[in-house]
Amino acid sequence: MIKKYYKRMLTIRYFEERIKQMYRGGEFFGAIHLYIGQEAIAVGLCSQLSDNDYVFSTHRGHGHYLAKTHDTKGAIAELFGKETGCSHGYGGSMHMFNPLKGFMGGNGIVGGGIPLALGAAFSAQYRGTNEVSVVFFGEGASNQGTFHESLNLAALKKLPLIAVCENNRYAATTPVALSTSDEDITKRADAYGIKSLSVNGNDLTEVIAAAKKAVKHVRSGNGPFLLDCKTYRVEPHCGIIADKRPEDELAQWQKPENDPLNCYQAQHPKELNSATVAALETDVKYEIEEAVEFARASSFPKVENFIKEFAVQ
Amino acid sequence: MIKKYYKRMLTIRYFEERIKQMYRGGEFFGAIHLYIGQEAIAVGLCSQLSDNDYVFSTHRGHGHYLAKTHDTKGAIAELFGKETGCSHGYGGSMHMFNPLKGFMGGNGIVGGGIPLALGAAFSAQYRGTNEVSVVFFGEGASNQGTFHESLNLAALKKLPLIAVCENNRYAATTPVALSTSDEDITKRADAYGIKSLSVNGNDLTEVIAAAKKAVKHVRSGNGPFLLDCKTYRVEPHCGIIADKRPEDELAQWQKPENDPLNCYQAQHPKELNSATVAALETDVKYEIEEAVEFARASSFPKVENFIKEFAVQ
Amino acid sequence: MRKITYIDAMNEALHEEMQRDENVFVIGEDVDIDGGVWNECYKLMETFGKQRVVGTPISESAFSGLAAGAAMCGLRPVLEFMYMDFVGVAMDQLCNQIAKLHIMSGGQVKIPVTIRMCGTGTGSREAAQHSQSLEAWFAHIPGFKVVMPATAKDSKGLLKAAIRDDSPVIFIENRNLYYEKEPVPEGEFIVPIGQGEIVREGTDVTVVAVAYSRHKVLKALEMTEASVELIDPRTVDPLDMPLILDSLAKTGKLLVVQEATSECGIGAEIVRQVVEKGFDYLDCPPVVLGGKNIPTPFSAPLEDHVLPQVEDIAEKITAFAKYQI
Amino acid sequence: MRKITYIDAMNEALHEEMQRDENVFVIGEDVDIDGGVWNECYKLMETFGKQRVVGTPISESAFSGLAAGAAMCGLRPVLEFMYMDFVGVAMDQLCNQIAKLHIMSGGQVKIPVTIRMCGTGTGSREAAQHSQSLEAWFAHIPGFKVVMPATAKDSKGLLKAAIRDDSPVIFIENRNLYYEKEPVPEGEFIVPIGQGEIVREGTDVTVVAVAYSRHKVLKALEMTEASVELIDPRTVDPLDMPLILDSLAKTGKLLVVQEATSECGIGAEIVRQVVEKGFDYLDCPPVVLGGKNIPTPFSAPLEDHVLPQVEDIAEKITAFAKYQI
Ligand SMILES: Cc1ncc(C[n+]2csc(CCOP(=O)(O)OP(=O)(O)O)c2C)c(N)n1
Ligand SMILES: Cc1ncc(C[n+]2csc(CCOP(=O)(O)OP(=O)(O)O)c2C)c(N)n1
Ligand SMILES: [Mg+2]
Ligand SMILES: [Mg+2]
């Protein structure tokens, strides 16, 4: 398990590094928002879910996608706009989909996915399955009206929803102190009578433990749960935006003990000794290069099919 | 003061009774939402405001209008759609305006006025005046996204806003338990670090005391304040909607001790002895009949002016 | 034929479709209590229970999104806005989520949501925030179908078609029609989306009447000698252009009547398509008679002034009929 | 003439107007940090301080309402949406509040709010939720003016006009133009709202190019022999119909090019007005070349297919020019 989880975080990390490089090289276009530094949250949550459970993601969704589906090829091909992409090239970075694996899409609208996640939770309740619905969102999104409406509604209907706030301290260039009047999002959960937990989102062990609790609570029909995960966005917000955060702050968060991968490795020196990690790194790199080749070799979707399938008139 | 406050409540009560009668008689049209049973809240709050302070109202706004402006004539004429109405006939029941008296309009959209009220508070801060901005809304409205966004923003910017929730236990036909996952709205204020108080909204003395505190807090630059006023909507939601609430519940709330007028009278047996009350009743009735005559005698707004003033093209 | 009201006809459709398909459920404010504020959900709660008749707080964004997410998982929600005017608070969930999820997923998810816009209409003195007919907003956004039944029969047949359709359908109701009894066939029937109806045949002028305007035009016809071909498009997106063009081939003259403001409305769209596809049929300039470009005022004479009245329509038709090339 | 970028031109307008009138302030996400994400607020914070350069949480409804309320009290807010596509979350505050407060109050309050729709545009592979041109939504709602500058000069002149206007103005920017240097006169100038511009004179065909399409049409002109009169309407509500009609009187042929979907778009509105007011000028059917009726897909070849390309425009123009009555 430990190796597996580490490998998943590593896959996300290397995926994002590779993407960044190719994006800068002009190999593909569109907006990309990198997940580097937040890997433990996606991996920790998804470690407790099955393919039947649902994940709703955000604009910063590559990590969620990989953690839920393990589909590196589909993800890269999607970024390239290829027909082998997980959304057949129609979605791109912000709209990866894989409903067969329970991945219900990213979202280009901040806070836009929270109401959608209610629906999957509702469907589980309606059919009497024990599926759960997980929605990721940033601390910035927690100030959108949809957050409030959805949490109240989830609580009223006791829906099996896990709301995961990734508090990475910034919304684009705005620091959390200027966006969120009380940074402690669990207080918002309290206001609706929703159970919650705050965790160090960069410590996979903590996240897994919290995710276990949340999933158990929700699967047993006790209604929604909120997880407040403290983390940090290491990269700039996205491709085009200048990043002028304080250097010492950046340095602080890049220290080994604050990096989710290093932190997890330090906790498991035996299972994740340097030989093992080196081997994993080789594996993951190989897998990603394979996926890059796959994406490059794939074709673009055909305009003719497009018209047939989607045109209304 | 006691007589004055009582008279204000009485004016609202009789106004609404008269309106109901005329509406049923087909004398005017449109939606009307009566304020009967909630008089103490509007009167209590407005007792602490000057003409320079702002009030933003709702679909159920006659009481707020009268308490803030004392303009019975303008209100009735507006309901009749006459050019002497407080919105010159353009607004009707849900859109009474009187900016000179600080009455910034009703609203046909539930939760729609809360963001607007931020703006008046912002303007006070911007200009460095000590005006306060008061917004009324129902417990139903507290589940709209605008409530959440506005309170967070008000707290962040320390705006001089008083948010007054009139929890009258119903939103149209939906009881509060089915709309608001935790009925205690002050918990929501807590989530944003906003100071708040819960009061018996049918007890004018309590409301006045709370309003004093709130106004003092806000005027001194300490940021927003939330008042949670427990009350009950005695009449049906509006003209067209069936009302099938439990008879015992209705009876309970119509008991003298729960009626804001009776309650206040009982607290002040001397100042509000039966002779005084009878005299006030006569006065108020006369005033309202005068306003009705005024409204009836007024003209409709002229289509020609309308076109000149408002047509864009 | 038996006569029932528009609202009861829709209520029948809901009963039938919920019976037929256990994935159909209704969601909206007050739908679970006393049959909903318009009586549109009469007896649904008693028959189908609260898991399928879902009352909500006043949280239109959240419950619209809930419907979309449920649809992604295979359910078929019928979602209610108490008045069409309130849709502003949920436009993102409708237009960026519901309308686009199918294509953004590369076709992997379907969003068979029926979105009932209740209480649409004018003339009852409800002022600017309760008087809008916003079909053009949705016709402009790819991904929706938009229907506007103007009779009890169509209200039933189109609601059933909408619920069975795999695309999101905006279903726009008119409050002035709710409680009038009209002939409606017994039992099952569907009115196909995309099919207009010739209400009256005629040879001088083609009048396309959107939604409630159908009734105003019928009244106007009593005041004119002209031979009018009256078309009710019933679906405004996609439009039944063949029907309109065939009629124009005969009459050469087009008047569109709608309650929405003319600017960028359905009438403008009909004109765009008509001139592009049937320019040679036209004997005179097509005209749209719509709401004036002013938010609807409360006062009766002003409201009446802003909206096309029966007399205005009759006058326009007569002038059109007289028009010589 | 000096050359500066579209974004710097708007930034100049903000500096000048904030200097001129202390009631003008800007509000939106990230506007207070590093000059905003588009650099549109460069140095505003340093110059005017945080009471007049108001950063907000991602709460578009709340801060749009804040702007409206502040305007009711006499301030003149300039409100920013980071992308036009995000406006869905605030449509109620915009269309039911900002557009209607003036009339609902019987004229007692004014709402001089400028609403900047930043980041509008297509072609940069940002997919369905970041590629919409929603001017038609606002043109359809009475109470707004809607402008769409397509040059650096107009971006400055129209922004100043918008800020000084007492009505709410929807100001739609195009992200593809942001960082290109173009000639802009020094100092103060205003481009009046409601005035189109003849970009090229010609005699065969009138092409009305909405916003960014102006640049596509200019490229297309290099591929055709036709003598084209190119009009940039600049304001799409109210439209400068005299300018368009005068041109049509000369050419008899109308092509509208826009990025928004054609259904119920500005092009349809132009056609509606043109046929109503200038039917006899028309030698052939007016055509709108707009976005296809499909949410914009991500993949490059699909996105290009959905939007009018330079070649499509050139082809249409050539065909139009050849068209004989
Ligand atoms: C409704 C809306 N407003 C603004 C944006 C632009 N935007 C995209 S991401 C972002 C910041 C989001 O911050 P947060 O929710 O904390 O997520 P993070 O980017 O930190 O992961 C903003 C403002 C948007 N996409 N949608
Ligand atoms: C956005 C929106 N949704 C729904 C409505 C219809 N509506 C009008 S009043 C009302 C109930 C409001 O309840 P509450 O906020 O508690 O105020 P109350 O009527 O009890 O005073 C509803 C649902 C509306 N006007 N606006
Ligand atoms: Mg963040
Ligand atoms: Mg209530």
PDB file of C-alpha atoms in Angstrom, chain A residues 54 56 78 85-88 90-92 95-100 104-109 111-123 125-127 146 149-150 152-153 156-157 159 306 309-310 312-313, chain C residues 22-25 27 32 51-52 54-70 72-75 89 92-93 96-97 101-109 142-145 237-239 273:
ATOM      1  CA  TYR A  54     -17.962   9.694  -7.731  1.00  0.00           C
ATOM      2  CA  PHE A  56     -16.238  16.010  -9.089  1.00  0.00           C
ATOM      3  CA  GLU A  78      -6.886  14.986 -23.606  1.00  0.00           C
ATOM      4  CA  GLY A  85      -8.219  11.658 -24.728  1.00  0.00           C
ATOM      5  CA  CYS A  86     -10.428  10.911 -21.771  1.00  0.00           C
ATOM      6  CA  SER A  87     -13.004  13.409 -23.104  1.00  0.00           C
ATOM      7  CA  HIS A  88     -12.189  12.577 -26.726  1.00  0.00           C
ATOM      8  CA  TYR A  90     -13.728  17.939 -26.401  1.00  0.00           C
ATOM      9  CA  GLY A  91     -12.874  18.947 -22.857  1.00  0.00           C
ATOM     10  CA  GLY A  92      -9.196  19.701 -22.341  1.00  0.00           C
ATOM     11  CA  HIS A  95     -12.939  19.128 -18.453  1.00  0.00           C
ATOM     12  CA  MET A  96     -11.489  15.663 -18.076  1.00  0.00           C
ATOM     13  CA  PHE A  97     -14.218  13.040 -17.765  1.00  0.00           C
ATOM     14  CA  ASN A  98     -14.229   9.324 -17.106  1.00  0.00           C
ATOM     15  CA  PRO A  99     -17.648   8.355 -15.841  1.00  0.00           C
ATOM     16  CA  LEU A 100     -16.884   4.628 -16.028  1.00  0.00           C
ATOM     17  CA  MET A 104     -17.476  13.149 -13.296  1.00  0.00           C
ATOM     18  CA  GLY A 105     -15.496  16.011 -14.720  1.00  0.00           C
ATOM     19  CA  GLY A 106     -13.469  19.066 -13.959  1.00  0.00           C
ATOM     20  CA  ASN A 107     -15.037  22.492 -14.022  1.00  0.00           C
ATOM     21  CA  GLY A 108     -14.018  25.830 -15.444  1.00  0.00           C
ATOM     22  CA  ILE A 109     -16.323  27.732 -13.126  1.00  0.00           C
ATOM     23  CA  GLY A 111     -17.649  26.568  -7.291  1.00  0.00           C
ATOM     24  CA  GLY A 112     -19.496  25.166 -10.307  1.00  0.00           C
ATOM     25  CA  GLY A 113     -18.960  21.527  -9.444  1.00  0.00           C
ATOM     26  CA  ILE A 114     -20.305  21.553  -5.908  1.00  0.00           C
ATOM     27  CA  PRO A 115     -23.995  21.481  -6.905  1.00  0.00           C
ATOM     28  CA  LEU A 116     -23.292  18.770  -9.477  1.00  0.00           C
ATOM     29  CA  ALA A 117     -21.771  16.573  -6.798  1.00  0.00           C
ATOM     30  CA  LEU A 118     -25.011  16.844  -4.824  1.00  0.00           C
ATOM     31  CA  GLY A 119     -26.684  15.140  -7.744  1.00  0.00           C
ATOM     32  CA  ALA A 120     -24.489  12.048  -7.703  1.00  0.00           C
ATOM     33  CA  ALA A 121     -24.992  11.819  -3.954  1.00  0.00           C
ATOM     34  CA  PHE A 122     -28.713  12.189  -4.497  1.00  0.00           C
ATOM     35  CA  SER A 123     -28.666   9.456  -7.117  1.00  0.00           C
ATOM     36  CA  GLN A 125     -29.605   7.825  -2.077  1.00  0.00           C
ATOM     37  CA  TYR A 126     -32.406   7.541  -4.635  1.00  0.00           C
ATOM     38  CA  ARG A 127     -31.269   4.109  -5.813  1.00  0.00           C
ATOM     39  CA  THR A 146     -22.969  27.497  -4.614  1.00  0.00           C
ATOM     40  CA  GLU A 149     -26.495  26.483  -1.011  1.00  0.00           C
ATOM     41  CA  SER A 150     -25.067  23.033  -1.624  1.00  0.00           C
ATOM     42  CA  ASN A 152     -27.234  23.422   3.352  1.00  0.00           C
ATOM     43  CA  LEU A 153     -29.083  21.231   0.879  1.00  0.00           C
ATOM     44  CA  LEU A 156     -31.084  18.836   4.870  1.00  0.00           C
ATOM     45  CA  LYS A 157     -31.318  15.762   2.660  1.00  0.00           C
ATOM     46  CA  LEU A 159     -26.810  13.240   1.153  1.00  0.00           C
ATOM     47  CA  PHE A 306     -18.468  16.003 -34.417  1.00  0.00           C
ATOM     48  CA  GLU A 309     -22.953  13.640 -32.993  1.00  0.00           C
ATOM     49  CA  PHE A 310     -23.393  17.044 -31.492  1.00  0.00           C
ATOM     50  CA  VAL A 312     -28.483  20.276 -32.747  1.00  0.00           C
ATOM     51  CA  GLN A 313     -29.637  21.755 -36.009  1.00  0.00           C
TER      52      GLN A 313
ATOM     53  CA  GLU C  22     -38.849   5.210 -12.036  1.00  0.00           C
ATOM     54  CA  ASN C  23     -35.888   7.433 -12.870  1.00  0.00           C
ATOM     55  CA  VAL C  24     -38.125  10.457 -13.292  1.00  0.00           C
ATOM     56  CA  PHE C  25     -38.373  12.706 -10.259  1.00  0.00           C
ATOM     57  CA  ILE C  27     -37.476  18.877  -7.676  1.00  0.00           C
ATOM     58  CA  ASP C  32     -43.613  18.578  -1.808  1.00  0.00           C
ATOM     59  CA  GLN C  51     -37.612  10.600  -2.567  1.00  0.00           C
ATOM     60  CA  ARG C  52     -39.227  11.374  -5.919  1.00  0.00           C
ATOM     61  CA  VAL C  54     -38.125  16.728  -3.717  1.00  0.00           C
ATOM     62  CA  GLY C  55     -38.844  20.013  -1.996  1.00  0.00           C
ATOM     63  CA  THR C  56     -35.905  22.382  -1.757  1.00  0.00           C
ATOM     64  CA  PRO C  57     -34.794  25.533  -0.025  1.00  0.00           C
ATOM     65  CA  ILE C  58     -34.667  28.728  -2.101  1.00  0.00           C
ATOM     66  CA  SER C  59     -31.343  27.665  -3.593  1.00  0.00           C
ATOM     67  CA  GLU C  60     -31.879  27.527  -7.329  1.00  0.00           C
ATOM     68  CA  SER C  61     -28.203  27.085  -8.208  1.00  0.00           C
ATOM     69  CA  ALA C  62     -27.771  24.155  -5.870  1.00  0.00           C
ATOM     70  CA  PHE C  63     -30.869  22.297  -6.890  1.00  0.00           C
ATOM     71  CA  SER C  64     -30.302  22.914 -10.609  1.00  0.00           C
ATOM     72  CA  GLY C  65     -26.844  21.449 -10.198  1.00  0.00           C
ATOM     73  CA  LEU C  66     -28.274  18.596  -8.185  1.00  0.00           C
ATOM     74  CA  ALA C  67     -30.567  17.796 -11.081  1.00  0.00           C
ATOM     75  CA  ALA C  68     -27.657  17.896 -13.535  1.00  0.00           C
ATOM     76  CA  GLY C  69     -25.494  15.617 -11.395  1.00  0.00           C
ATOM     77  CA  ALA C  70     -28.363  13.197 -10.919  1.00  0.00           C
ATOM     78  CA  MET C  72     -25.216  12.355 -15.194  1.00  0.00           C
ATOM     79  CA  CYS C  73     -25.884   9.265 -13.088  1.00  0.00           C
ATOM     80  CA  GLY C  74     -28.893   8.207 -15.140  1.00  0.00           C
ATOM     81  CA  LEU C  75     -31.858   9.885 -13.456  1.00  0.00           C
ATOM     82  CA  VAL C  89     -29.646  33.182  -9.882  1.00  0.00           C
ATOM     83  CA  ASP C  92     -24.328  29.326 -14.550  1.00  0.00           C
ATOM     84  CA  GLN C  93     -25.663  25.927 -13.558  1.00  0.00           C
ATOM     85  CA  ASN C  96     -22.373  26.501 -18.294  1.00  0.00           C
ATOM     86  CA  GLN C  97     -23.124  23.142 -16.728  1.00  0.00           C
ATOM     87  CA  LEU C 101     -21.680  18.776 -19.893  1.00  0.00           C
ATOM     88  CA  HIS C 102     -22.643  16.485 -22.734  1.00  0.00           C
ATOM     89  CA  ILE C 103     -20.204  17.993 -25.176  1.00  0.00           C
ATOM     90  CA  MET C 104     -17.432  18.761 -22.678  1.00  0.00           C
ATOM     91  CA  SER C 105     -17.384  15.082 -21.748  1.00  0.00           C
ATOM     92  CA  GLY C 106     -17.030  14.142 -25.393  1.00  0.00           C
ATOM     93  CA  GLY C 107     -20.501  12.656 -25.312  1.00  0.00           C
ATOM     94  CA  GLN C 108     -19.900  10.432 -22.292  1.00  0.00           C
ATOM     95  CA  VAL C 109     -22.620  11.886 -20.120  1.00  0.00           C
ATOM     96  CA  PRO C 142     -26.166  25.771 -27.706  1.00  0.00           C
ATOM     97  CA  GLY C 143     -27.178  22.587 -25.919  1.00  0.00           C
ATOM     98  CA  PHE C 144     -30.799  23.283 -25.019  1.00  0.00           C
ATOM     99  CA  LYS C 145     -34.108  22.664 -26.649  1.00  0.00           C
ATOM    100  CA  ASP C 237     -35.382  26.047 -30.454  1.00  0.00           C
ATOM    101  CA  PRO C 238     -35.035  24.304 -32.813  1.00  0.00           C
ATOM    102  CA  LEU C 239     -37.593  26.215 -34.876  1.00  0.00           C
ATOM    103  CA  GLN C 273     -33.638  32.411 -40.823  1.00  0.00           C
TER     104      GLN C 273
END
